[in-house]
Coordinates of C-alpha atoms in Angstrom, one line a residue:
L119 CA 115.3 -54.6 35.0
T120 CA 118.6 -54.2 33.4
P121 CA 119.0 -50.7 31.9
F122 CA 120.4 -50.1 28.4
S123 CA 122.7 -47.3 27.3
A124 CA 121.6 -45.3 24.3
S125 CA 124.6 -43.0 24.3
E126 CA 125.5 -40.3 21.7
D127 CA 127.7 -42.7 19.8
M128 CA 124.6 -44.5 18.6
R129 CA 123.5 -41.5 16.5
S130 CA 123.4 -42.6 12.8
T131 CA 125.8 -45.6 13.4
W132 CA 123.8 -48.1 11.4
Q133 CA 126.0 -50.1 9.0
G134 CA 124.5 -51.3 5.8
K135 CA 125.6 -54.4 3.8
A136 CA 128.6 -52.4 2.4
G137 CA 129.7 -51.3 5.9
R138 CA 128.7 -47.7 5.4
S139 CA 126.2 -45.7 7.5
P140 CA 122.8 -45.2 5.8
L141 CA 123.4 -41.5 5.5
Q142 CA 126.8 -42.0 3.8
A143 CA 125.3 -44.5 1.5
L144 CA 122.8 -41.9 0.5
Y145 CA 125.4 -39.5 -0.6
D146 CA 127.4 -42.1 -2.5
S147 CA 124.4 -43.6 -4.4
D148 CA 123.1 -42.7 -7.8
Q149 CA 119.6 -43.8 -6.6
F150 CA 119.3 -40.8 -4.3
E151 CA 119.3 -37.6 -6.2
Q152 CA 116.6 -36.2 -4.0
S153 CA 118.9 -33.8 -2.2
S154 CA 116.0 -31.7 -1.0
L155 CA 114.5 -34.8 0.7
Q156 CA 117.9 -35.6 2.3
A157 CA 118.0 -32.0 3.6
V158 CA 114.5 -32.3 5.0
H159 CA 115.5 -35.4 7.0
Q160 CA 118.8 -33.8 8.2
Q161 CA 116.8 -30.8 9.4
R162 CA 114.3 -32.9 11.3
R163 CA 117.1 -34.8 13.1
E164 CA 118.8 -31.5 14.0
M165 CA 115.6 -30.0 15.2
L166 CA 114.9 -33.1 17.4
S167 CA 118.5 -33.0 18.8
N168 CA 118.3 -29.3 19.6
V169 CA 115.0 -29.5 21.4
C170 CA 116.2 -32.6 23.3
S171 CA 119.3 -30.8 24.5
R172 CA 117.3 -27.8 25.5
Y173 CA 114.5 -29.6 27.4
T174 CA 116.1 -32.8 28.7
R175 CA 118.0 -31.9 31.9
K176 CA 119.0 -35.4 32.9
R177 CA 119.5 -38.4 30.6
R178 CA 118.1 -41.6 31.9
L179 CA 118.7 -45.2 30.9
L180 CA 116.3 -47.3 28.9
H181 CA 114.6 -50.2 30.5
Q182 CA 113.0 -53.3 28.9
D183 CA 109.5 -51.8 29.1
D184 CA 110.7 -48.8 27.1
L185 CA 111.4 -51.1 24.1
R186 CA 108.0 -52.7 23.5
H187 CA 107.1 -50.3 20.6
L188 CA 110.3 -50.9 18.7
V189 CA 109.7 -53.5 16.0
V190 CA 112.8 -55.4 14.8
D191 CA 113.7 -56.4 11.2
D192 CA 116.9 -58.4 11.5
T193 CA 117.0 -59.1 7.8
H194 CA 117.4 -55.5 6.8
G195 CA 118.9 -54.1 10.0
L196 CA 115.8 -52.0 10.9
L197 CA 114.1 -50.7 14.0
Y198 CA 110.7 -49.1 13.8
C199 CA 109.0 -47.4 16.7
Y200 CA 105.3 -47.7 16.0
V201 CA 102.9 -44.9 17.1
P202 CA 99.2 -45.7 17.0
K203 CA 97.1 -43.5 14.7
V204 CA 100.2 -42.7 12.5
A205 CA 99.8 -45.4 9.8
C206 CA 101.1 -48.0 12.2
T207 CA 98.9 -50.8 10.8
N208 CA 100.3 -50.4 7.3
W209 CA 103.9 -50.1 8.7
K210 CA 103.4 -53.3 10.7
R211 CA 102.1 -55.0 7.5
V212 CA 105.2 -53.8 5.6
M213 CA 107.5 -55.1 8.5
M214 CA 105.7 -58.5 8.2
V215 CA 106.6 -58.5 4.5
L216 CA 110.2 -57.5 5.2
T217 CA 110.7 -60.1 8.0
G218 CA 108.5 -62.9 6.6
Q219 CA 111.1 -64.7 4.4
G220 CA 108.8 -64.6 1.5
K221 CA 105.6 -65.7 3.4
Y222 CA 104.0 -62.4 2.6
K223 CA 104.2 -60.5 -0.7
D224 CA 101.7 -57.7 -0.6
P225 CA 101.2 -55.7 2.7
L226 CA 97.5 -55.1 1.8
E227 CA 96.9 -58.9 1.7
I228 CA 97.6 -59.0 5.5
P229 CA 94.4 -58.4 7.5
A230 CA 94.6 -55.4 9.8
N231 CA 93.9 -57.5 12.9
E232 CA 96.8 -59.9 12.0
A233 CA 99.2 -57.0 11.8
H234 CA 98.5 -56.3 15.4
I235 CA 99.0 -59.8 16.8
P236 CA 102.1 -59.5 19.0
S237 CA 103.6 -62.8 18.0
N238 CA 103.8 -61.8 14.3
L239 CA 106.5 -59.3 14.9
R240 CA 109.4 -59.2 17.3
T241 CA 110.1 -56.1 19.4
L242 CA 113.3 -55.1 20.9
S243 CA 112.1 -56.0 24.4
D244 CA 112.2 -59.7 23.3
Y245 CA 116.0 -59.7 23.0
S246 CA 118.9 -60.1 25.6
V247 CA 120.8 -57.1 26.9
P248 CA 123.8 -57.5 24.5
E249 CA 121.5 -58.1 21.5
I250 CA 119.5 -55.0 22.4
N251 CA 122.6 -52.8 22.7
Y252 CA 123.9 -54.2 19.4
R253 CA 120.7 -53.4 17.6
L254 CA 120.4 -49.9 19.1
R255 CA 124.0 -49.2 17.9
S256 CA 123.9 -50.8 14.5
Y257 CA 120.4 -50.8 13.0
L258 CA 118.7 -48.0 11.1
K259 CA 116.1 -46.5 13.5
F260 CA 112.9 -44.7 12.3
I261 CA 109.7 -43.3 13.6
F262 CA 106.6 -41.7 12.1
V263 CA 104.9 -38.8 13.8
R264 CA 101.7 -36.7 13.3
E265 CA 100.3 -33.4 14.3
P266 CA 99.5 -34.2 18.0
F267 CA 95.9 -32.9 18.2
E268 CA 95.0 -34.4 14.8
R269 CA 96.3 -37.8 16.1
L270 CA 94.4 -37.3 19.4
V271 CA 91.1 -36.6 17.6
S272 CA 91.8 -39.6 15.3
A273 CA 92.2 -41.8 18.4
Y274 CA 89.0 -40.4 19.9
R275 CA 87.0 -41.0 16.7
N276 CA 88.3 -44.5 16.3
K277 CA 88.0 -45.7 19.9
F278 CA 84.8 -43.9 21.1
T279 CA 82.6 -43.2 18.1
L280 CA 82.8 -46.6 16.3
T281 CA 80.3 -49.2 17.4
Y282 CA 82.7 -52.2 17.2
N283 CA 85.2 -50.9 19.8
T284 CA 83.2 -52.3 22.7
A285 CA 86.3 -53.1 24.7
F286 CA 87.3 -49.4 24.7
H287 CA 83.7 -48.4 25.6
K288 CA 83.6 -50.8 28.5
H289 CA 87.1 -50.2 29.8
Y290 CA 87.5 -46.4 29.2
G291 CA 84.1 -45.1 28.2
T292 CA 82.3 -46.2 31.4
K293 CA 85.0 -44.7 33.6
I294 CA 85.0 -41.4 31.7
I295 CA 81.3 -41.0 31.8
R296 CA 81.1 -42.0 35.5
R297 CA 83.8 -39.3 36.4
H298 CA 83.0 -36.5 34.0
R299 CA 79.3 -36.5 33.2
Q300 CA 76.7 -35.0 35.4
D301 CA 73.7 -37.2 35.9
P302 CA 74.7 -40.0 33.5
S303 CA 72.0 -42.4 32.4
D304 CA 72.2 -46.1 33.6
R305 CA 72.6 -47.1 29.9
A306 CA 75.6 -44.7 29.5
L307 CA 77.2 -46.0 32.7
E308 CA 76.8 -49.6 31.6
R309 CA 77.8 -49.3 27.9
G310 CA 80.2 -46.3 27.8
D311 CA 79.6 -45.9 24.0
D312 CA 78.7 -42.2 23.8
V313 CA 81.7 -40.4 25.3
R314 CA 81.8 -36.8 24.2
F315 CA 85.1 -35.3 23.1
E316 CA 85.1 -32.7 25.9
E317 CA 84.6 -35.6 28.4
F318 CA 87.6 -37.3 26.9
V319 CA 89.7 -34.1 27.3
Y320 CA 88.6 -33.9 31.0
Y321 CA 89.7 -37.5 31.5
L322 CA 93.1 -36.8 29.9
L323 CA 93.6 -33.8 32.2
D324 CA 92.3 -35.4 35.4
P325 CA 95.1 -36.0 37.9
R326 CA 93.5 -39.3 38.8
T327 CA 94.1 -40.6 35.2
Q328 CA 97.8 -39.8 35.4
K329 CA 98.1 -41.5 38.8
E330 CA 96.6 -44.6 37.5
G331 CA 99.5 -45.3 35.2
P332 CA 100.6 -44.5 31.6
F333 CA 98.1 -43.4 29.0
N334 CA 96.8 -45.9 26.6
E335 CA 99.1 -46.1 23.6
H336 CA 96.5 -44.6 21.3
W337 CA 96.7 -41.2 23.1
E338 CA 100.1 -41.5 24.8
R339 CA 102.6 -38.8 23.8
V340 CA 105.1 -39.9 21.2
H341 CA 108.0 -38.9 23.3
S342 CA 106.8 -41.3 26.0
L343 CA 106.2 -44.2 23.6
C344 CA 109.4 -43.9 21.5
H345 CA 111.9 -42.0 23.7
P346 CA 113.4 -39.8 20.9
C347 CA 115.8 -38.0 23.3
I348 CA 117.4 -41.3 24.3
I349 CA 117.1 -43.3 21.1
H350 CA 118.6 -41.3 18.2
Y351 CA 116.4 -42.0 15.2
D352 CA 118.0 -41.9 11.8
V353 CA 114.7 -41.0 10.1
V354 CA 111.8 -39.0 11.5
G355 CA 108.9 -39.6 9.0
K356 CA 105.8 -37.5 9.1
Y357 CA 102.2 -38.5 8.4
E358 CA 101.9 -35.4 6.3
T359 CA 104.6 -36.7 3.9
L360 CA 103.9 -40.4 4.5
A361 CA 104.3 -41.7 1.0
E362 CA 107.7 -40.1 0.2
D363 CA 109.1 -40.8 3.6
A364 CA 108.1 -44.4 3.4
D365 CA 109.7 -44.8 0.0
Y366 CA 112.9 -43.1 1.3
I367 CA 113.2 -45.6 4.2
L368 CA 112.5 -48.7 2.0
Q369 CA 115.2 -47.6 -0.4
L370 CA 117.6 -46.8 2.4
V371 CA 117.6 -50.3 3.7
G372 CA 117.7 -51.9 0.3
A373 CA 114.2 -53.5 0.5
D374 CA 113.1 -55.4 -2.6
T375 CA 111.6 -53.0 -5.1
S376 CA 108.4 -55.1 -5.1
V377 CA 107.8 -54.0 -1.5
K378 CA 105.6 -50.9 -1.6
F379 CA 104.1 -49.0 1.2
P380 CA 100.3 -49.1 0.8
A381 CA 98.8 -46.0 -0.8
S382 CA 96.3 -44.3 1.5
S383 CA 92.7 -44.5 0.2
K384 CA 90.8 -43.6 3.4
T385 CA 88.2 -40.8 2.9
T386 CA 87.4 -40.9 6.6
R387 CA 90.9 -39.7 7.6
T388 CA 90.9 -37.1 10.4
T389 CA 92.0 -33.7 8.9
D390 CA 93.0 -30.4 10.4
D391 CA 89.6 -28.9 9.6
M392 CA 87.9 -31.8 11.3
T393 CA 90.1 -31.5 14.4
A394 CA 89.3 -27.7 14.6
Q395 CA 85.6 -28.6 14.8
F396 CA 86.2 -30.9 17.8
F397 CA 87.9 -28.1 19.7
Q398 CA 85.1 -25.6 19.2
N399 CA 83.4 -26.8 22.4
I400 CA 86.6 -26.9 24.5
S401 CA 87.1 -23.8 26.6
P402 CA 90.4 -21.8 26.2
F403 CA 91.3 -22.9 29.8
Y404 CA 91.2 -26.6 28.8
Q405 CA 92.7 -25.9 25.4
R406 CA 95.8 -24.4 27.1
R407 CA 96.1 -27.3 29.6
L408 CA 95.7 -29.9 26.8
F409 CA 98.3 -28.1 24.7
N410 CA 100.7 -28.2 27.6
L411 CA 100.1 -31.9 28.0
Y412 CA 101.2 -32.5 24.4
K413 CA 103.6 -29.6 24.2
M414 CA 106.8 -31.7 24.0
D415 CA 105.5 -33.6 20.9
Y416 CA 104.8 -30.2 19.3
L417 CA 108.3 -29.0 20.0
L418 CA 110.3 -32.2 19.2
F419 CA 108.7 -32.7 15.8
N420 CA 108.4 -29.0 14.8
Y421 CA 104.6 -28.7 14.7
S422 CA 103.1 -25.2 15.2
M423 CA 100.4 -24.4 17.7
P424 CA 97.1 -24.9 15.9
S425 CA 95.5 -21.7 14.7
Y426 CA 92.1 -22.8 15.9
L427 CA 93.1 -22.7 19.6
H428 CA 92.1 -19.6 21.5
I429 CA 95.0 -19.5 23.9
R430 CA 97.4 -17.0 22.4

């Protein structure tokens, strides 16, 4: 596949309608008096850049396969790298409104399953090499991240504890139980619908799993999905500050004021306390190995090692 260059000169080079970078437009605009918010985003970019320069020895080129998570909005000059379990359903809904030429008005009117139909949104991998390079250089690029273990537990709860996710139970659950449960029942081997969290952890750390190919996107590391040390994101949004970061991005690209990011109403959301409970049965040995597996995401996005881990 043809590689793409994502060189340093792409950092913050997006040009808005007035021909200014988004960051310059911020400083010039009366709309943006939230100087503290600007400072937060500047700090996140600098942290990301510093960690990348410290830990990335050799820069590599992007390939077509690396671009499948980058959703394109040509109307507003926007690239969004979606990360499952970080409000990506709602962001895809918003992107459908932004790119839909008036077909969609309210993100919440779009069914969740429709937001995940690949043909409803274009990704950067759909474009030619010159078109890809132009968009990487010129569009505003953003990503949303989340505390890595909270995201991992959220993925586990969604894919392995809900009865309707039979495809995950069959594909992953049966394999996990076969490999990591002593004396599994015939029912468990056939249905794969009662995977324990500790079995899921053993599966993630099993060398066979990593030899079989990349992780499923729901538990793949963010740095492997979105390549933040190659693609220089203008905005790093966080799940913990989702509402204000989403508003910030929509204002940055001049989205119609009627387009609102959906307010979160979920009471089943995975929290830090809930995540801590899941780790109670994980031994310090496996806690350390799992932390090392997700360590780059902790470093890149400035998350502290969780206090509930017993590996200090």
